[in-house]
Short mmCIF file of C-alpha atoms in Angstrom, two decimals:
data_model
loop_
_atom_site.label_atom_id
_atom_site.label_comp_id
_atom_site.label_asym_id
_atom_site.label_seq_id
_atom_site.Cartn_x
_atom_site.Cartn_y
_atom_site.Cartn_z
CA MET A 1 -20.62 -28.36 -2.47
CA ASP A 2 -22.30 -25.04 -1.54
CA PHE A 3 -20.03 -21.85 -2.04
CA THR A 4 -22.84 -19.56 -0.83
CA LEU A 5 -21.50 -16.80 1.47
CA GLY A 6 -22.96 -16.42 4.88
CA GLU A 7 -24.19 -13.39 6.28
CA GLU A 8 -20.86 -12.23 7.64
CA LEU A 9 -18.94 -12.54 4.32
CA GLU A 10 -21.64 -10.90 2.50
CA ALA A 11 -21.45 -8.17 4.75
CA VAL A 12 -17.51 -7.79 4.23
CA ARG A 13 -18.26 -8.11 0.61
CA ASP A 14 -20.84 -5.45 0.58
CA LEU A 15 -18.83 -2.85 2.57
CA ALA A 16 -15.60 -3.50 0.54
CA ARG A 17 -17.23 -3.10 -2.72
CA GLN A 18 -18.91 0.04 -1.84
CA ILE A 19 -15.30 1.75 -0.66
CA PHE A 20 -13.33 0.19 -3.47
CA THR A 21 -15.98 1.65 -6.05
CA ASP A 22 -16.29 5.01 -4.51
CA ARG A 23 -12.54 5.33 -3.57
CA ALA A 24 -10.52 3.76 -6.26
CA THR A 25 -11.24 6.18 -8.96
CA GLN A 26 -8.52 6.35 -11.94
CA ALA A 27 -7.69 9.73 -10.87
CA ARG A 28 -6.70 8.26 -7.04
CA ILE A 29 -5.04 5.17 -8.64
CA LYS A 30 -2.88 7.33 -10.86
CA ALA A 31 -1.95 9.56 -8.11
CA ALA A 32 -1.30 6.57 -5.79
CA GLU A 33 1.20 5.16 -8.51
CA GLU A 34 3.31 7.99 -8.77
CA SER A 35 3.33 8.52 -4.76
CA GLU A 36 6.55 7.51 -3.06
CA ARG A 37 5.22 4.59 -1.64
CA GLY A 38 3.00 3.41 -4.71
CA PHE A 39 -0.11 2.62 -2.79
CA ASP A 40 -3.43 4.97 -1.77
CA GLU A 41 -2.43 5.77 2.09
CA SER A 42 -5.99 7.70 2.74
CA LEU A 43 -7.69 4.53 1.49
CA TRP A 44 -5.52 2.23 3.61
CA ALA A 45 -6.66 4.08 6.40
CA GLU A 46 -10.25 4.06 5.61
CA LEU A 47 -9.94 0.13 5.65
CA GLY A 48 -8.45 0.14 8.95
CA GLU A 49 -11.24 2.58 10.49
CA THR A 50 -13.99 0.22 9.12
CA GLY A 51 -12.44 -2.79 10.26
CA LEU A 52 -11.96 -4.51 7.15
CA LEU A 53 -8.14 -4.99 7.67
CA GLY A 54 -9.10 -7.33 10.69
CA VAL A 55 -11.50 -9.64 9.19
CA ALA A 56 -9.34 -12.33 8.89
CA PRO A 57 -7.26 -12.67 12.26
CA PRO A 58 -9.26 -14.29 15.25
CA GLU A 59 -11.40 -12.44 17.67
CA SER A 60 -8.65 -13.31 20.43
CA ALA A 61 -6.28 -11.14 18.55
CA GLY A 62 -8.65 -8.62 18.13
CA GLY A 63 -9.98 -9.50 14.50
CA ALA A 64 -13.31 -10.50 13.50
CA GLY A 65 -12.39 -14.12 13.12
CA LEU A 66 -13.36 -14.85 9.90
CA GLY A 67 -10.17 -16.44 8.45
CA ILE A 68 -8.85 -17.00 4.98
CA ALA A 69 -12.81 -16.76 3.70
CA GLY A 70 -12.88 -13.32 4.86
CA LEU A 71 -9.57 -12.03 3.29
CA ALA A 72 -10.47 -14.05 0.07
CA VAL A 73 -13.99 -11.85 -0.12
CA LEU A 74 -11.88 -8.59 0.44
CA LEU A 75 -9.30 -9.59 -2.01
CA GLU A 76 -11.58 -10.30 -4.72
CA GLU A 77 -13.33 -6.83 -4.19
CA GLN A 78 -9.74 -5.15 -4.07
CA GLY A 79 -9.02 -6.90 -7.41
CA ARG A 80 -12.04 -6.07 -9.33
CA THR A 81 -11.10 -2.15 -9.09
CA VAL A 82 -7.48 -2.92 -8.86
CA ALA A 83 -7.29 -0.66 -5.81
CA PRO A 84 -3.70 0.08 -4.83
CA VAL A 85 -3.14 -1.07 -1.34
CA PRO A 86 -1.09 -3.70 0.28
CA ILE A 87 -3.83 -5.83 1.53
CA TRP A 88 -2.77 -9.43 1.25
CA PRO A 89 1.05 -9.23 2.61
CA ALA A 90 -0.10 -7.28 5.62
CA VAL A 91 -2.98 -9.41 6.69
CA VAL A 92 -1.22 -12.51 5.79
CA ALA A 93 1.54 -11.28 8.12
CA ALA A 94 -1.16 -10.50 10.62
CA LEU A 95 -2.67 -13.77 10.52
CA ALA A 96 0.93 -15.26 10.63
CA LEU A 97 1.29 -13.35 13.96
CA ALA A 98 -1.86 -14.15 15.72
CA SER A 99 -1.44 -17.90 14.96
CA HIS A 100 2.29 -18.56 15.47
CA GLY A 101 3.77 -15.39 16.70
CA PRO A 102 6.31 -14.36 19.57
CA ALA A 103 5.13 -12.43 22.52
CA VAL A 104 5.72 -9.14 20.70
CA ARG A 105 2.45 -9.91 18.73
CA GLN A 106 0.49 -8.25 21.46
CA GLU A 107 2.55 -5.07 20.80
CA VAL A 108 2.32 -5.24 17.05
CA LEU A 109 -1.13 -6.47 15.86
CA PRO A 110 -3.52 -3.98 17.31
CA SER A 111 -1.77 -1.36 15.45
CA VAL A 112 -1.80 -3.48 12.10
CA LEU A 113 -5.52 -4.18 12.48
CA ASP A 114 -6.51 -0.69 12.52
CA GLY A 115 -4.37 0.58 9.75
CA THR A 116 -2.03 2.82 11.71
CA ALA A 117 0.95 0.37 11.19
CA ARG A 118 1.64 -2.32 8.62
CA LEU A 119 3.31 -5.46 8.23
CA THR A 120 4.80 -7.07 4.96
CA VAL A 121 6.29 -10.71 4.14
CA ALA A 122 9.90 -11.58 2.47
CA LEU A 123 9.32 -15.02 0.73
CA GLU A 124 11.00 -14.86 -2.45
CA GLU A 125 14.67 -15.01 -3.60
CA PHE A 126 16.58 -14.11 -6.72
CA GLY A 127 17.05 -17.21 -8.98
CA PRO A 128 15.10 -20.33 -9.18
CA SER A 129 14.19 -21.24 -5.68
CA ASP A 130 11.61 -23.11 -3.61
CA PRO A 131 9.98 -20.64 -1.06
CA ALA A 132 9.72 -23.45 1.21
CA ALA A 133 13.49 -24.06 1.30
CA PRO A 134 14.88 -20.52 1.36
CA ARG A 135 18.57 -19.96 1.20
CA CYS A 136 18.45 -17.09 3.55
CA ALA A 137 20.10 -18.22 6.92
CA ALA A 138 19.11 -18.16 10.49
CA VAL A 139 21.66 -19.05 13.13
CA ARG A 140 21.04 -19.18 17.20
CA ASP A 141 21.70 -15.95 19.01
CA GLY A 142 20.94 -16.36 22.96
CA ASP A 143 17.17 -16.36 23.22
CA GLY A 144 16.81 -15.13 19.10
CA TRP A 145 18.07 -15.54 15.95
CA LEU A 146 20.41 -13.66 13.52
CA LEU A 147 19.34 -13.76 9.68
CA THR A 148 21.54 -13.03 6.58
CA GLY A 149 20.67 -13.37 3.03
CA THR A 150 18.70 -11.32 0.25
CA LYS A 151 15.18 -11.51 -0.30
CA ALA A 152 13.79 -10.14 -3.55
CA VAL A 153 10.56 -8.23 -4.36
CA VAL A 154 9.34 -7.80 -0.89
CA PRO A 155 5.66 -6.09 -1.64
CA THR A 156 5.16 -2.58 -0.40
CA PRO A 157 7.89 -2.53 2.53
CA PHE A 158 8.37 0.94 2.75
CA GLY A 159 6.82 2.61 5.77
CA THR A 160 6.15 -0.88 7.78
CA SER A 161 7.47 -1.51 11.06
CA HIS A 162 8.06 -5.49 10.70
CA VAL A 163 8.91 -8.14 7.65
CA LEU A 164 8.25 -11.62 8.20
CA VAL A 165 11.28 -13.20 6.63
CA SER A 166 11.63 -17.08 5.51
CA ALA A 167 14.87 -18.40 6.37
CA SER A 168 16.66 -21.82 7.07
CA SER A 169 18.03 -22.98 10.13
CA PRO A 170 19.93 -26.22 11.19
CA GLN A 171 16.41 -27.07 12.52
CA GLY A 172 15.02 -26.65 8.98
CA PRO A 173 12.92 -23.69 7.01
CA GLY A 174 11.17 -21.20 9.41
CA LEU A 175 9.52 -17.63 9.60
CA PHE A 176 11.16 -15.08 11.35
CA LEU A 177 9.74 -11.61 12.61
CA VAL A 178 12.68 -8.80 11.73
CA GLU A 179 12.17 -4.92 12.23
CA THR A 180 11.95 -3.38 8.80
CA SER A 181 15.01 -1.22 9.87
CA ALA A 182 17.29 -4.05 10.75
CA GLY A 183 18.00 -4.48 6.82
CA SER A 184 19.07 -2.51 3.79
CA TRP A 185 16.63 -1.91 1.52
CA GLU A 186 16.78 -1.45 -2.39
CA ARG A 187 13.67 -0.12 -4.37
CA ALA A 188 12.34 -2.32 -6.87
CA GLU A 189 9.21 -1.43 -9.09
CA THR A 190 7.24 -4.49 -10.14
CA THR A 191 4.95 -5.15 -13.23
CA GLY A 192 1.93 -4.36 -11.22
CA ARG A 193 3.55 -0.71 -10.40
CA ASP A 194 3.62 -1.84 -6.42
CA VAL A 195 6.99 -0.18 -5.22
CA ALA A 196 8.54 -3.42 -3.80
CA GLY A 197 12.00 -3.60 -2.12
CA HIS A 198 14.87 -5.94 -2.11
CA LEU A 199 16.10 -6.73 1.25
CA THR A 200 19.68 -7.42 2.44
CA LEU A 201 20.13 -8.99 5.85
CA ASP A 202 23.54 -9.03 7.30
CA GLY A 203 23.48 -10.72 11.08
CA ALA A 204 19.82 -9.03 11.52
CA PRO A 205 18.19 -9.99 14.75
CA ALA A 206 15.10 -11.76 14.49
CA GLN A 207 12.26 -13.83 16.43
CA ALA A 208 11.43 -17.01 15.45
CA LEU A 209 7.48 -17.95 14.70
CA GLY A 210 6.09 -21.22 15.82
CA PRO A 211 6.59 -24.37 13.79
CA GLY A 212 4.49 -24.73 10.93
CA ALA A 213 4.35 -20.85 10.39
CA LEU A 214 5.99 -21.02 6.83
CA GLU A 215 3.91 -23.60 5.47
CA SER A 216 0.81 -22.08 6.80
CA VAL A 217 1.86 -18.34 5.27
CA LEU A 218 2.69 -20.05 1.97
CA ARG A 219 -0.63 -21.45 1.75
CA ALA A 220 -2.46 -18.19 3.03
CA VAL A 221 -0.24 -16.31 0.02
CA ARG A 222 -1.33 -18.46 -2.55
CA VAL A 223 -4.89 -18.43 -1.74
CA SER A 224 -4.75 -14.57 -1.40
CA LEU A 225 -3.32 -14.38 -4.94
CA ALA A 226 -5.84 -16.66 -6.63
CA ALA A 227 -8.52 -14.47 -4.69
CA LEU A 228 -7.11 -11.44 -5.86
CA GLN A 229 -6.76 -12.81 -9.50
CA VAL A 230 -10.40 -13.95 -9.54
CA GLY A 231 -11.26 -10.07 -8.93
CA VAL A 232 -8.74 -8.99 -11.34
CA ALA A 233 -10.06 -10.93 -14.15
CA ASP A 234 -14.10 -10.55 -13.19
CA GLY A 235 -13.33 -6.60 -13.31
CA ALA A 236 -11.39 -6.76 -16.66
CA LEU A 237 -14.10 -8.86 -18.24
CA ARG A 238 -16.71 -6.61 -16.90
CA MET A 239 -14.81 -3.47 -18.62
CA ALA A 240 -14.50 -5.61 -22.01
CA ALA A 241 -18.35 -6.31 -21.87
CA ASP A 242 -19.16 -2.78 -21.40
CA TYR A 243 -16.72 -1.52 -23.94
CA LEU A 244 -17.93 -4.15 -26.74
CA ALA A 245 -21.33 -3.03 -26.09
CA GLY A 246 -20.93 0.69 -26.63
CA ARG A 247 -18.48 0.18 -29.64
CA GLU A 248 -19.88 -0.22 -33.23
CA GLN A 249 -18.69 -1.41 -36.45
CA PHE A 250 -20.62 -1.89 -39.67
CA GLY A 251 -23.45 -0.23 -37.98
CA ARG A 252 -23.81 -3.02 -35.11
CA PRO A 253 -22.27 -3.37 -31.43
CA LEU A 254 -19.14 -5.15 -31.32
CA ALA A 255 -20.51 -7.35 -28.63
CA THR A 256 -22.89 -8.68 -31.46
CA PHE A 257 -20.12 -10.13 -33.45
CA GLN A 258 -19.89 -14.08 -32.73
CA ALA A 259 -15.87 -13.88 -32.38
CA ALA A 260 -16.07 -11.25 -29.57
CA GLN A 261 -18.81 -13.44 -28.07
CA HIS A 262 -16.71 -16.47 -28.26
CA GLN A 263 -14.09 -14.70 -26.54
CA LEU A 264 -16.19 -13.33 -23.96
CA ALA A 265 -17.57 -16.57 -22.92
CA ASP A 266 -14.34 -18.16 -22.79
CA CYS A 267 -13.22 -15.41 -20.12
CA TYR A 268 -16.41 -15.96 -18.22
CA ILE A 269 -15.60 -19.79 -18.44
CA GLU A 270 -11.96 -19.31 -16.93
CA ILE A 271 -13.35 -16.87 -14.23
CA ASP A 272 -16.13 -19.47 -13.13
CA ALA A 273 -13.40 -22.14 -12.83
CA LEU A 274 -10.80 -19.88 -10.85
CA ARG A 275 -13.56 -18.98 -8.25
CA VAL A 276 -14.47 -22.64 -7.96
CA CYS A 277 -11.20 -23.65 -7.41
CA LEU A 278 -10.39 -20.80 -4.88
CA TRP A 279 -13.64 -21.50 -2.60
CA HIS A 280 -12.80 -25.60 -2.98
CA ALA A 281 -9.23 -24.53 -1.04
CA VAL A 282 -10.92 -22.23 1.17
CA SER A 283 -13.68 -24.69 2.40
CA LEU A 284 -11.18 -27.15 2.97
CA ILE A 285 -8.92 -24.82 5.00
CA ALA A 286 -11.83 -23.48 7.01
CA ALA A 287 -12.63 -27.40 7.44
CA GLY A 288 -9.48 -28.03 8.96
CA GLU A 289 -8.95 -30.52 6.18
CA ASP A 290 -5.64 -31.29 3.83
CA ALA A 291 -5.93 -28.54 1.37
CA GLU A 292 -2.38 -28.42 -0.03
CA THR A 293 -3.61 -30.04 -3.44
CA ALA A 294 -6.54 -27.80 -3.74
CA VAL A 295 -4.55 -24.59 -2.94
CA LEU A 296 -2.02 -25.51 -5.67
CA VAL A 297 -4.68 -25.96 -8.29
CA ALA A 298 -6.61 -22.91 -7.26
CA LYS A 299 -2.96 -21.08 -7.65
CA TRP A 300 -2.21 -22.94 -10.83
CA TRP A 301 -5.39 -21.52 -12.34
CA ALA A 302 -4.96 -18.23 -11.00
CA ASP A 303 -1.75 -18.15 -13.36
CA GLU A 304 -2.79 -19.78 -16.15
CA GLY A 305 -6.66 -18.76 -16.33
CA GLY A 306 -6.46 -15.41 -14.95
CA LEU A 307 -3.34 -14.49 -17.43
CA ASN A 308 -5.62 -16.05 -20.20
CA VAL A 309 -8.46 -13.78 -19.35
CA VAL A 310 -6.60 -10.46 -18.99
CA HIS A 311 -4.94 -11.37 -22.39
CA ARG A 312 -8.24 -11.76 -24.03
CA VAL A 313 -9.63 -8.77 -22.72
CA GLN A 314 -6.74 -6.32 -23.62
CA HIS A 315 -6.94 -8.04 -27.26
CA LEU A 316 -10.86 -7.36 -27.32
CA HIS A 317 -10.11 -3.56 -26.40
CA GLY A 318 -7.93 -3.33 -29.70
CA GLY A 319 -5.51 -0.68 -29.85
CA ILE A 320 -7.09 1.33 -26.93
CA GLY A 321 -5.95 -1.66 -24.67
CA VAL A 322 -2.51 -0.74 -24.54
CA ASP A 323 -2.85 2.75 -23.56
CA VAL A 324 -1.72 3.57 -20.32
CA ASP A 325 -4.54 6.56 -20.21
CA TYR A 326 -7.17 3.75 -20.57
CA PRO A 327 -7.70 1.87 -17.17
CA VAL A 328 -7.86 -1.77 -18.66
CA HIS A 329 -4.25 -2.01 -19.04
CA ARG A 330 -3.89 -2.02 -14.98
CA HIS A 331 -5.90 -5.20 -14.96
CA PHE A 332 -3.73 -6.76 -17.30
CA LEU A 333 -0.39 -5.46 -15.55
CA TRP A 334 -1.90 -6.98 -12.03
CA GLY A 335 -2.77 -10.31 -13.52
CA LYS A 336 0.80 -10.65 -15.06
CA GLN A 337 2.34 -9.64 -11.66
CA ILE A 338 0.02 -12.20 -9.77
CA SER A 339 0.55 -14.92 -12.13
CA GLY A 340 4.34 -15.00 -11.57
CA THR A 341 4.43 -14.37 -7.68
CA LEU A 342 5.57 -17.37 -5.65
CA GLY A 343 6.65 -19.01 -9.10
CA GLY A 344 4.56 -19.14 -12.25
CA ALA A 345 2.07 -21.71 -13.84
CA SER A 346 4.63 -24.45 -14.38
CA PHE A 347 6.18 -24.17 -11.13
CA ASP A 348 3.10 -24.49 -9.34
CA LEU A 349 2.20 -27.60 -11.51
CA ASP A 350 5.56 -29.09 -10.66
CA LEU A 351 4.66 -28.84 -6.79
CA LEU A 352 1.33 -30.08 -7.51
CA GLY A 353 2.64 -33.29 -9.56
CA ALA A 354 4.98 -33.76 -6.44
CA ALA A 355 2.15 -33.72 -3.74
CA LEU A 356 -0.02 -35.85 -5.98
#
């Protein structure tokens, strides 16, 4: 299978790499982490101005039409620099609105794609639960719906206009568009230092997205997390290689020691497997084929392999690897956060077993 990027995706990769490399400096990342909303709002605005936030949605919705492949390329570049901007929740929500959204999407989407407004997704709940079977309840209210329940760790919700909330109605699980102000929020910092929020809904008015929206969003989120983890792991490995090449012991660079080389080789193999699994899933989605098991394999490898890489990299840095003034710790924190989003490795294996 040929995973070579085409001309359009290469252009997205090159532009994203340039912007993230130039803008995601350690000083700016630290300032963003200490800000009220926990992300770099100037960088977010630039991503909107350059059109990168619109790479995935179809042209009919005002996007570039590159689909999940365009989003995967963008997220890998973001992960490489651990740039603190909420791309995956906003773009996944925009994709869902473009494909399954109610009439209000025509009012919401343009400002989301140009970066002047944001969306997010509320898919997780407290306690052991399957995101595909939410406990949050939806009941009919005329032409609309009313939602009641609690959603946990909603990514970067503060400053958003709307939230896509998963909930179960008498007709089954679905996805609903809710104004952010319709619920009550509690701030919650995450392992990856995103300023997340717990959302409580008590009869909040909502609009239902079309059939299949929840399944589509869960698939897109899992692919997005896998793509982000590829970048996080690759960026961490590059930092380790540079560090070991410049640090000497017994008159030799640490990179020449066999034990260190074996650790780096293991990381390289894990990342290569991550990337292959990711693009296998992306290619099936793009071709309109059944991608359920491929997506779960990609997400499982992101959870398991990605976490292995950031663990090894931190170990290879020795004591400085846990110093929060040294940047490599952020790759570990992001890798840990990604590996537990929508369930960890064991949960993904359980889903994969059921699918098989």
